[in-house]
Amino acid sequence: MIIDCHGHFTTVPKTLHAWRQKQLDAVNDPASAPKKSDLNISDDEIRSAIEGGQLKLQKERGSDLTIFSPIAGQMAHHLGNQQTSIVWSEVCNDLIHRVCLLFPDNFAPVCQLPQSPGEPPERCIPELRRCVEQLGFVGCNLSPDPSGGYWKDPPLTDRCWYPLYEEMVRLDVPAMVHVSSSCNPCFHGTGAHYINGDTTAFMQFLLSDLFKDFPTLRFIIPHGGGAVPYHWGRYRGLALDSKRHTVESMMSNVFFDTCVYHYPGVELLTRIVPVDNILFGSEMIGAVRSKDPNTGEFFDDTKKYVDACLNLSAEDRHKIFEANARRVYPRLDALLKKRGR
Amino acid sequence: MIIDCHGHFTTVPKTLHAWRQKQLDAVNDPASAPKKSDLNISDDEIRSAIEGGQLKLQKERGSDLTIFSPIAGQMAHHLGNQQTSIVWSEVCNDLIHRVCLLFPDNFAPVCQLPQSPGEPPERCIPELRRCVEQLGFVGCNLSPDPSGGYWKDPPLTDRCWYPLYEEMVRLDVPAMVHVSSSCNPCFHGTGAHYINGDTTAFMQFLLSDLFKDFPTLRFIIPHGGGAVPYHWGRYRGLALDSKRHTVESMMSNVFFDTCVYHYPGVELLTRIVPVDNILFGSEMIGAVRSKDPNTGEFFDDTKKYVDACLNLSAEDRHKIFEANARRVYPRLDALLKKRGR
């Protein structure tokens, strides 16, 4: 089977955005805040959003199951406060849960976390636990920059993150390192902030003892690892210069998806990064919506690029398309096995 | 001839760093600030720093001339204030001028600018003019983030930068977009901030009308363009989605160096970016000092990677190694022609 490790519910009914706006309008006047129960989205609306969007493209492009999470750009941890983020995360994660109940063969749930700038990451633990233990989620998205483009919180290797990592290890769930939107006019969201977030996180890991402290902690760095595979020599060299450890020694803990929107980029990724560390991903329907006028194909139809990589054996492809995702997300593997897949 | 478009005076005598420390110590007590004349570096000290460093490696690696500027990581525009940066830029640029007087065949000067967070970029014009018109500099380095990792100043496409661009156009000098060190603990300097700065600047250009307003303005994006060539499809797609203009239409204004520290990265660059837009660069002696244990070669010996690109014709190589630099830096071309090169 073909597992797409990176999809967001970008086609969510617009009622959600209206509810969110009301929530944000009421940040300084909690009495007027909308209740969770004020959000009315029917199963039919969800079915329609999925069937006309991600499910349609799954079928057209030939993937089987998407690891599915709330819209990354809408996590917007920098808006409101901790309580805003807690309620917003519950609302968004509950919707993902419903998608996965309606389409259990096609989607597996990953949650957003109620991060908030300057707040201890351990406050995300209750929602992570609820999603994983009560709702069957298989992983989470973790933003390295809750401030939305100003990078005011400590690096991911700071000890303030350790309680959350302890819980991730206990639950045996990985995190995709994924920033949200940027409120910094210097950074375009999907064109700069996303890619910078990926590069930044990898470099934070490289100069830390995080994986000595948490040998089983696992992160997926999306968007093909930001700039990292293209600059693999730089990172190998910086690691050697630091005399700390090597890039290679991080490969039990750090994984990359294939959300790179042209063939030469994906080909470089598969030539440079160990094949055990690459997970198929497309992030469709997401950052880039158009077709390449040179080929007539959608830029984000990344399966075509992986298919075209002649350097990959059948076993390599099986790892990238399925086996690695089942290994990195063991709760997904358990879920699939229970269903005989 | 082989022109390396990207070198910094990283082997500068340590006296300079001591002078800088005194300058910073006196930021709040200008009376105790060191004078420019307090800095005593002899020609012999400069000769020794260059002959044992960049010149030695030029000869060993087979390049002829380096476009040479002050240490990027030490520009540190975020330290002190505008006046601090003005004096510091003069001191650093004067040293580069002396290097180029002592070794006119091997180095051509590029200046740092006295940027300062929150200050109008036009305040850099006098120093740019002094360097170019009085001292024969051929270009400048421009930081897209004078705040040193917090990105508090407007994007490079904001109109506050326009007076500086008008002067660059008038003088016919390009700028290398180059951040300085990071004081943000989230960003490692050479491993995250440098690469993010490159990616960010490209995306700023992509979503603006800057090159409609300045059709002859030219920027070199170093470090192989950050993440851009690896994600070329993403940028082409984002440009198409924006219905503004295309990546291809920026190729009269935006250039990339070859500071990518492994062969597959350089090969991707030369396959993806038009060959007219690639300038040979190494940034030696710089970010990565060690040798690749797999090959026994220095990571930053980028000429080896370009040499190994079988996709490049002799004419392509001539463009990358020489012709493009002479075109993008017309004052360098004039300088070389005057010397019969």
XYZ file of C-alpha atoms in Angstrom:
682
model
C 0.000 0.000 0.000
C 0.997 3.607 -0.445
C 0.947 5.836 2.623
C 1.147 9.609 2.225
C 2.579 10.806 5.542
C 1.712 14.452 5.042
C -1.806 15.746 4.465
C -3.800 18.528 6.099
C -7.550 19.056 6.097
C -7.250 22.137 3.875
C -10.684 21.569 2.348
C -12.436 21.816 5.714
C -15.920 23.425 5.544
C -15.762 27.191 5.855
C -17.941 27.116 8.947
C -14.766 26.226 10.814
C -13.020 29.408 9.739
C -16.032 31.469 10.794
C -16.026 29.776 14.213
C -12.309 30.487 14.570
C -12.826 34.132 13.722
C -15.451 34.385 16.458
C -13.084 32.704 18.867
C -10.297 35.170 18.081
C -12.667 38.135 18.278
C -13.518 37.052 21.807
C -9.971 36.621 23.093
C -10.281 39.636 25.376
C -13.919 38.962 26.204
C -14.154 35.253 27.085
C -17.860 35.535 27.901
C -18.647 36.118 24.223
C -16.470 33.225 23.024
C -18.229 30.609 20.917
C -18.742 27.197 22.498
C -17.318 24.116 20.861
C -20.890 22.948 20.410
C -21.652 26.105 18.386
C -19.703 24.593 15.514
C -22.097 22.661 13.342
C -20.504 20.611 10.625
C -22.492 17.607 9.480
C -21.069 14.257 8.431
C -22.317 14.999 4.930
C -20.333 18.211 4.820
C -17.207 16.358 5.898
C -17.843 13.610 3.356
C -18.298 16.164 0.627
C -15.131 18.076 1.583
C -13.087 14.875 1.588
C -14.641 13.119 -1.380
C -14.229 16.154 -3.608
C -10.739 16.886 -2.309
C -8.120 14.627 -0.782
C -9.926 11.346 -1.454
C -10.432 12.233 -5.100
C -6.756 13.012 -5.483
C -5.715 9.881 -3.570
C -7.576 7.837 -6.147
C -6.362 9.834 -9.134
C -2.741 9.772 -8.039
C -2.651 6.249 -6.686
C -2.093 6.526 -2.942
C -4.077 4.552 -0.386
C -3.920 6.271 2.967
C -3.016 9.751 4.160
C -1.685 10.579 7.606
C -4.026 13.473 8.156
C -3.879 16.497 10.424
C -5.479 19.920 10.834
C -4.475 22.750 8.483
C -0.911 23.651 9.444
C -1.239 27.293 8.475
C -4.320 27.635 10.663
C -2.766 26.279 13.848
C -1.585 29.884 14.383
C -0.376 29.339 17.906
C 0.584 33.004 18.096
C -3.048 34.145 18.036
C -4.898 34.438 21.320
C -3.446 32.714 24.336
C -2.894 29.243 25.754
C -6.587 28.716 26.414
C -7.442 29.840 22.871
C -5.016 27.258 21.535
C -6.337 24.501 23.774
C -9.929 24.935 22.604
C -8.909 25.463 18.973
C -6.789 22.318 19.012
C -9.643 20.281 20.450
C -12.004 21.554 17.772
C -9.571 20.876 14.926
C -8.474 17.497 16.226
C -12.066 16.387 16.748
C -12.751 17.139 13.085
C -9.766 15.045 12.028
C -11.076 12.261 14.243
C -14.430 12.436 12.450
C -12.755 12.307 9.028
C -10.916 9.165 10.099
C -14.094 7.580 11.483
C -15.895 8.274 8.209
C -13.004 7.122 6.016
C -11.032 4.673 8.162
C -9.395 3.025 5.177
C -8.083 6.272 3.729
C -7.013 8.479 6.600
C -5.124 8.084 9.868
C -5.196 10.927 12.364
C -2.392 13.194 13.553
C -3.109 16.043 15.966
C -2.104 19.645 16.309
C -0.868 20.685 19.739
C -2.135 23.623 21.803
C 1.214 25.392 21.838
C 1.296 29.046 22.793
C 4.236 31.481 22.674
C 6.153 31.623 25.931
C 4.105 28.865 27.537
C 5.661 25.599 28.739
C 5.268 22.902 26.057
C 4.192 20.424 28.726
C 0.785 22.106 28.647
C 0.305 20.261 25.357
C 0.446 16.884 27.068
C -3.250 16.558 28.000
C -4.386 17.137 24.399
C -1.723 14.803 23.023
C -2.834 12.143 25.492
C -6.527 12.653 24.710
C -5.899 12.357 20.973
C -3.660 9.315 21.168
C -5.217 7.366 24.022
C -8.880 8.207 23.556
C -9.177 8.940 19.823
C -6.548 6.678 18.305
C -4.262 9.343 16.837
C -0.894 8.063 15.624
C 1.285 11.181 15.907
C 1.377 14.944 16.327
C 2.561 18.086 14.594
C 4.992 20.158 16.621
C 5.843 23.751 15.773
C 9.415 24.870 16.443
C 8.165 28.480 16.438
C 4.877 29.116 18.257
C 5.508 32.852 17.822
C 4.644 32.621 14.127
C 7.806 33.887 12.495
C 9.638 35.725 15.268
C 11.303 32.673 16.789
C 10.963 33.865 20.370
C 10.634 30.466 22.021
C 13.622 28.282 22.922
C 15.022 25.828 20.358
C 13.492 22.350 20.204
C 16.507 21.033 22.044
C 15.886 23.139 25.143
C 14.932 21.231 28.269
C 11.573 22.986 28.433
C 10.449 20.610 25.674
C 11.557 17.484 27.560
C 8.301 16.733 29.409
C 6.475 16.683 26.058
C 9.144 14.436 24.570
C 8.857 12.082 27.542
C 5.165 11.753 26.794
C 5.801 11.226 23.073
C 8.237 8.452 23.961
C 5.808 6.899 26.410
C 3.001 6.963 23.853
C 5.421 5.906 21.101
C 4.271 8.622 18.698
C 6.492 10.720 16.437
C 6.108 14.421 15.714
C 6.235 16.118 12.364
C 8.149 19.372 12.875
C 5.821 21.857 11.223
C 5.560 25.605 11.691
C 2.259 27.356 11.191
C 1.580 30.613 9.359
C 3.931 33.556 9.591
C 2.868 36.909 10.988
C 6.326 38.253 10.164
C 6.174 40.193 6.886
C 9.702 39.008 6.073
C 8.578 35.396 5.765
C 6.113 34.135 3.240
C 4.367 31.172 4.885
C 4.775 28.236 2.546
C 7.631 29.758 0.538
C 9.974 30.786 3.343
C 8.739 30.100 6.880
C 7.893 26.430 6.253
C 11.210 25.665 4.599
C 13.219 27.711 7.117
C 11.484 25.923 9.990
C 12.580 22.571 8.605
C 16.191 23.637 8.094
C 16.326 25.300 11.494
C 15.015 22.275 13.381
C 17.512 19.933 11.752
C 20.387 22.206 12.731
C 19.067 22.444 16.296
C 19.046 18.662 16.541
C 22.523 18.437 15.024
C 24.134 20.535 17.730
C 22.421 18.915 20.680
C 22.393 15.780 22.795
C 18.657 15.406 22.371
C 18.862 11.926 20.889
C 21.274 10.774 23.538
C 18.656 11.811 26.072
C 15.778 10.319 24.033
C 17.129 7.506 21.883
C 13.664 6.537 20.591
C 12.293 10.032 19.962
C 11.367 10.460 16.305
C 10.795 13.550 14.176
C 9.688 13.823 10.578
C 11.075 16.943 8.941
C 8.639 17.780 6.175
C 9.047 19.534 2.828
C 11.908 17.242 1.970
C 13.853 18.407 5.032
C 13.881 22.087 4.020
C 17.327 22.903 2.650
C 19.067 20.010 4.379
C 19.500 17.334 1.692
C 20.613 19.956 -0.863
C 23.238 21.098 1.660
C 24.005 17.633 3.033
C 27.763 18.260 2.739
C 27.431 21.468 4.761
C 25.620 19.606 7.537
C 27.994 16.680 7.508
C 30.873 19.164 7.689
C 29.329 21.287 10.431
C 28.720 18.113 12.433
C 32.330 17.015 11.994
C 33.594 20.515 12.852
C 31.527 20.466 16.047
C 33.103 17.139 17.057
C 29.771 16.329 18.677
C 28.288 13.629 16.534
C 27.639 12.943 12.900
C 24.667 13.489 10.634
C 24.615 9.742 10.124
C 24.182 9.145 13.870
C 20.875 11.073 13.786
C 19.275 8.693 11.344
C 17.453 6.684 14.035
C 15.579 9.803 15.004
C 15.144 12.101 12.021
C 13.123 11.369 8.909
C 12.261 13.352 5.782
C 9.169 13.399 3.632
C 9.120 13.721 -0.163
C 7.235 17.038 -0.368
C 9.639 18.447 -2.937
C 7.784 19.648 -5.985
C 9.986 18.676 -8.897
C 11.689 15.502 -9.965
C 15.354 16.589 -9.615
C 14.756 17.577 -5.988
C 13.147 14.249 -5.111
C 15.878 12.421 -6.971
C 18.558 14.258 -4.959
C 16.690 13.414 -1.746
C 16.585 9.721 -2.572
C 20.248 9.689 -3.561
C 21.489 11.517 -0.463
C 19.308 10.599 2.474
C 19.351 6.926 3.547
C 16.309 5.234 2.071
C 15.242 4.106 5.557
C 14.758 7.769 6.451
C 12.463 8.846 3.630
C 8.670 8.769 3.935
C 6.434 9.401 0.975
C 4.485 12.644 1.407
C 2.736 15.136 -0.851
C 1.048 17.711 1.416
C -1.754 17.816 -1.089
C -4.010 19.815 -1.179
C -1.645 22.441 0.112
C 1.062 24.938 -0.624
C 1.144 24.741 -4.403
C -2.099 24.289 -6.280
C -1.136 24.787 -9.907
C 0.103 22.517 -12.654
C 3.546 22.728 -14.152
C 2.910 24.191 -17.605
C 5.991 22.305 -18.853
C 4.548 18.891 -17.984
C 0.818 19.438 -17.492
C 1.120 17.691 -14.108
C 0.358 19.060 -10.656
C 3.518 20.238 -8.873
C 2.454 18.443 -5.685
C 1.874 15.058 -7.327
C 5.075 13.837 -5.724
C 4.359 10.172 -6.341
C 5.271 10.741 -9.977
C 8.703 11.988 -8.954
C 9.356 9.021 -6.676
C 8.137 6.642 -9.386
C 10.604 8.241 -11.791
C 13.654 7.692 -9.540
C 15.495 4.915 -11.320
C 17.999 4.656 -8.477
C 15.346 3.091 -6.232
C 14.888 -0.668 -6.064
C 11.507 -2.297 -5.465
C 12.503 -2.761 -1.842
C 13.498 0.915 -1.574
C 10.114 1.953 -2.941
C 8.327 -0.300 -0.489
C 10.209 1.381 2.337
C 9.465 4.907 1.107
C 5.825 4.241 0.286
C 4.871 2.064 3.244
C 7.367 0.348 5.506
C 9.091 3.443 6.860
C 5.786 5.095 7.762
C 4.677 1.952 9.619
C 7.990 1.880 11.487
C 8.041 5.592 12.369
C 4.338 5.596 13.311
C 3.979 2.251 15.168
C 0.406 3.080 16.171
C -0.459 3.361 12.486
C 1.106 -0.028 11.916
C -0.951 -1.508 14.752
C -4.110 0.092 13.364
C -3.466 -1.316 9.903
C -2.593 -4.777 11.194
C -5.806 -4.859 13.197
C -7.608 -4.320 9.899
C -5.603 -7.019 8.185
C -3.531 -4.622 6.054
C 40.419 32.707 -15.476
C 38.512 31.403 -12.492
C 36.716 33.937 -10.324
C 35.450 32.921 -6.884
C 32.609 35.358 -6.193
C 32.348 34.610 -2.489
C 35.204 35.029 -0.030
C 35.439 36.779 3.336
C 38.551 37.935 5.175
C 38.096 35.297 7.862
C 41.833 35.087 8.532
C 42.066 38.766 9.477
C 44.637 39.505 12.225
C 43.164 39.158 15.692
C 43.970 42.772 16.489
C 40.802 43.610 14.571
C 38.628 41.542 16.877
C 40.205 43.202 19.918
C 39.512 46.648 18.428
C 35.907 45.644 17.741
C 35.481 44.461 21.321
C 36.687 47.837 22.584
C 34.294 49.557 20.221
C 31.359 47.518 21.508
C 32.393 48.033 25.129
C 32.194 51.772 24.516
C 28.776 51.871 22.861
C 27.251 53.635 25.846
C 30.333 55.711 26.553
C 31.441 57.158 23.213
C 34.285 59.117 24.833
C 36.109 55.858 25.565
C 35.609 54.468 22.053
C 38.740 53.479 20.183
C 39.734 55.650 17.224
C 40.080 54.126 13.797
C 43.751 55.057 13.998
C 44.127 52.934 17.134
C 43.954 49.871 14.954
C 47.463 48.943 13.944
C 47.724 46.187 11.391
C 50.861 46.227 9.267
C 51.078 45.296 5.612
C 53.200 42.339 6.660
C 50.459 41.089 8.946
C 47.936 41.343 6.119
C 50.321 39.614 3.712
C 50.870 36.823 6.187
C 47.128 36.387 6.853
C 46.384 36.204 3.137
C 49.391 34.212 1.968
C 48.853 31.539 4.610
C 45.100 31.492 4.061
C 42.986 32.395 1.055
C 45.876 32.877 -1.368
C 47.358 29.515 -0.464
C 44.013 27.822 -1.073
C 43.442 29.741 -4.316
C 46.679 28.248 -5.625
C 46.044 24.777 -4.264
C 42.508 24.617 -5.603
C 43.088 26.390 -8.888
C 41.146 29.638 -8.728
C 42.604 32.979 -9.781
C 40.691 35.785 -8.149
C 38.339 36.075 -5.191
C 35.663 38.726 -4.807
C 36.556 39.551 -1.256
C 34.607 41.161 1.571
C 34.738 41.545 5.359
C 33.794 38.587 7.560
C 30.037 38.163 7.150
C 29.482 36.802 10.638
C 31.263 39.807 12.143
C 29.197 42.475 10.390
C 26.812 42.029 13.338
C 24.657 45.016 12.488
C 22.559 44.296 15.561
C 25.367 45.259 17.933
C 25.687 48.885 18.959
C 23.904 51.495 16.901
C 24.044 53.143 13.506
C 27.204 55.068 14.363
C 28.867 51.882 15.624
C 28.077 50.215 12.311
C 29.322 53.171 10.266
C 32.731 53.210 11.945
C 32.970 49.397 11.974
C 32.144 49.216 8.271
C 34.782 51.809 7.436
C 37.396 49.902 9.406
C 36.532 46.548 7.821
C 36.199 47.917 4.307
C 39.517 49.767 4.579
C 41.184 46.463 5.444
C 39.657 44.814 2.380
C 40.902 47.743 0.315
C 44.423 47.151 1.634
C 44.248 43.430 0.825
C 43.282 44.294 -2.741
C 46.061 46.880 -3.054
C 48.602 44.318 -1.836
C 47.254 41.491 -4.008
C 45.543 43.221 -6.943
C 45.728 40.146 -9.146
C 44.055 37.867 -6.629
C 41.358 39.850 -4.873
C 38.655 42.341 -5.847
C 36.879 44.259 -3.084
C 33.259 44.085 -1.963
C 32.092 46.140 1.019
C 29.910 45.574 4.022
C 27.249 48.208 4.640
C 26.644 50.089 7.905
C 23.130 48.748 8.330
C 21.518 49.043 11.728
C 18.199 47.590 12.952
C 15.309 49.977 12.490
C 17.410 52.596 10.695
C 16.688 53.686 7.109
C 18.879 51.736 4.671
C 19.666 54.968 2.808
C 22.112 55.728 5.610
C 24.336 53.118 3.974
C 24.693 55.186 0.817
C 27.685 57.325 1.870
C 29.789 54.257 2.735
C 28.739 52.449 -0.437
C 29.675 55.522 -2.475
C 33.017 55.924 -0.686
C 33.915 52.289 -1.280
C 32.885 52.198 -4.923
C 33.852 55.676 -6.095
C 36.947 56.313 -4.010
C 38.308 52.839 -3.318
C 37.308 50.891 -6.410
C 34.961 48.359 -4.790
C 32.881 46.315 -7.223
C 29.856 45.381 -5.098
C 28.393 45.183 -1.615
C 26.969 42.690 0.844
C 23.439 43.454 1.946
C 21.817 41.834 4.972
C 18.096 41.114 4.748
C 18.009 40.964 8.565
C 20.016 43.645 10.393
C 18.405 42.459 13.646
C 20.563 39.327 13.644
C 17.980 36.566 13.636
C 14.769 38.261 14.767
C 13.773 39.620 11.360
C 12.375 42.886 12.691
C 13.178 45.068 9.685
C 10.963 45.241 6.592
C 11.463 42.777 3.734
C 13.996 43.665 1.034
C 11.122 44.600 -1.236
C 9.844 47.359 1.047
C 10.178 50.869 -0.318
C 12.472 51.870 2.543
C 15.240 50.036 0.651
C 14.625 51.888 -2.605
C 17.041 54.816 -2.094
C 19.855 52.313 -1.563
C 18.818 50.378 -4.666
C 18.758 53.606 -6.686
C 22.349 54.169 -5.689
C 23.321 50.573 -6.499
C 21.772 51.022 -9.929
C 23.514 54.354 -10.444
C 26.870 52.867 -9.444
C 26.099 49.682 -11.376
C 27.079 47.399 -8.492
C 25.263 44.236 -7.391
C 24.671 43.111 -3.826
C 25.207 39.689 -2.375
C 22.292 39.039 -0.016
C 24.107 37.879 3.094
C 22.941 37.827 6.696
C 25.422 38.176 9.516
C 25.615 36.203 12.740
C 22.515 35.182 14.640
C 21.842 36.321 18.186
C 18.683 34.209 18.179
C 19.348 30.907 19.954
C 16.959 29.160 17.559
C 19.234 29.810 14.586
C 22.711 28.441 14.235
C 24.602 31.010 12.141
C 26.072 29.144 9.194
C 23.796 26.105 9.530
C 20.401 27.802 9.716
C 20.431 31.611 9.609
C 22.596 31.871 6.476
C 20.545 29.366 4.524
C 17.218 30.735 5.777
C 18.284 34.257 4.814
C 18.918 33.120 1.260
C 15.605 31.292 0.944
C 13.703 34.170 2.530
C 15.172 36.816 0.239
C 14.340 34.829 -2.883
C 10.731 34.459 -1.779
C 10.511 38.179 -0.983
C 11.686 38.989 -4.506
C 9.276 36.480 -5.988
C 6.203 38.148 -4.545
C 7.150 41.713 -5.370
C 7.438 44.170 -8.237
C 10.986 45.057 -7.246
C 12.484 44.137 -10.594
C 9.795 45.991 -12.468
C 10.828 49.062 -10.500
C 14.554 48.334 -10.901
C 15.070 46.312 -14.067
C 18.881 46.401 -13.764
C 19.164 45.709 -10.033
C 21.155 42.542 -9.398
C 21.410 40.274 -6.371
C 23.591 37.248 -5.816
C 21.956 34.790 -3.439
C 24.809 32.878 -1.856
C 25.083 29.363 -0.463
C 23.649 27.984 -3.642
C 20.466 30.008 -3.172
C 19.604 28.496 0.229
C 16.825 25.957 -0.292
C 15.627 27.445 -3.584
C 17.095 25.207 -6.305
C 16.188 22.065 -4.319
C 12.619 23.372 -4.136
C 12.582 24.931 -7.614
C 9.200 23.351 -8.407
C 7.712 24.844 -5.234
C 8.902 28.316 -6.236
C 7.788 27.959 -9.819
C 4.402 26.808 -8.556
C 4.051 29.534 -5.935
C 4.910 32.097 -8.615
C 2.272 30.662 -10.948
C -0.283 30.518 -8.113
C 0.381 34.175 -7.337
C -0.271 35.102 -10.972
C 2.316 37.838 -10.487
C 5.261 36.746 -12.550
C 7.374 33.663 -13.035
C 10.615 32.450 -11.508
C 12.068 32.560 -14.999
C 11.292 36.275 -15.304
C 13.560 36.994 -12.319
C 16.624 35.604 -14.018
C 17.895 39.013 -15.166
C 18.160 40.064 -11.548
C 18.862 37.066 -9.339
C 22.001 34.924 -9.377
C 23.234 32.008 -7.297
C 26.696 31.008 -6.201
C 28.014 27.442 -5.981
C 28.637 27.353 -2.215
C 27.007 23.957 -1.836
C 29.331 21.544 -0.135
C 28.777 18.267 -1.902
C 28.717 17.174 -5.504
C 25.037 16.145 -5.808
C 23.937 19.566 -4.565
C 26.107 21.427 -7.077
C 25.003 19.077 -9.808
C 21.338 19.787 -9.004
C 22.063 23.525 -9.029
C 23.673 23.355 -12.460
C 20.845 21.231 -13.829
C 18.043 23.436 -12.503
C 19.173 27.032 -12.493
C 19.943 28.572 -15.908
C 23.705 28.461 -16.428
C 23.738 32.233 -16.996
C 22.641 32.665 -13.392
C 25.310 30.620 -11.631
C 28.532 32.167 -10.325
C 31.350 30.037 -9.012
C 31.825 30.586 -5.270
C 33.374 28.676 -2.382
C 33.184 30.935 0.696
C 36.510 29.520 1.733
C 37.831 29.875 4.412
C 34.440 29.878 6.020
C 31.541 27.918 7.376
C 32.897 24.399 7.065
C 36.558 23.787 7.741
C 36.856 20.026 7.770
C 37.521 17.394 5.147
C 34.985 14.838 4.054
C 36.292 11.596 5.556
C 34.697 9.712 2.649
C 36.751 11.510 0.011
C 39.648 13.113 1.887
C 38.746 16.451 0.246
C 37.704 19.704 1.875
C 33.920 20.151 1.885
C 34.288 23.751 0.683
C 36.478 22.940 -2.310
C 33.500 23.564 -4.553
C 35.562 23.793 -7.740
C 35.904 20.012 -7.623
C 32.125 19.641 -7.680
C 31.693 22.004 -10.629
C 34.523 20.257 -12.466
C 32.715 16.953 -11.926
C 29.412 18.123 -13.471
C 29.348 16.265 -16.763
C 26.219 18.146 -17.830
C 28.237 21.359 -18.289
C 29.824 22.243 -21.625
C 33.091 24.158 -21.896
C 31.062 27.283 -22.587
C 28.891 26.643 -19.520
C 31.992 26.325 -17.373
C 33.405 29.538 -18.776
C 30.187 31.305 -17.791
C 30.134 29.863 -14.280
C 33.831 30.390 -13.609
C 34.301 33.798 -15.213
C 31.871 35.363 -17.656
C 28.852 35.577 -15.369
C 30.881 37.257 -12.616
C 32.217 39.818 -15.088
C 28.672 40.491 -16.290
C 27.075 40.729 -12.843
C 29.971 42.826 -11.471
C 30.700 45.193 -14.419
C 33.186 47.166 -12.327
C 35.180 43.980 -11.854
C 35.139 43.436 -15.589
C 36.395 46.987 -16.171
C 39.119 46.483 -13.569
C 40.267 43.269 -15.192
C 40.178 44.708 -18.694
C 42.302 47.643 -17.576
C 44.867 45.089 -16.509
C 44.624 43.239 -19.796
C 42.795 40.218 -18.363
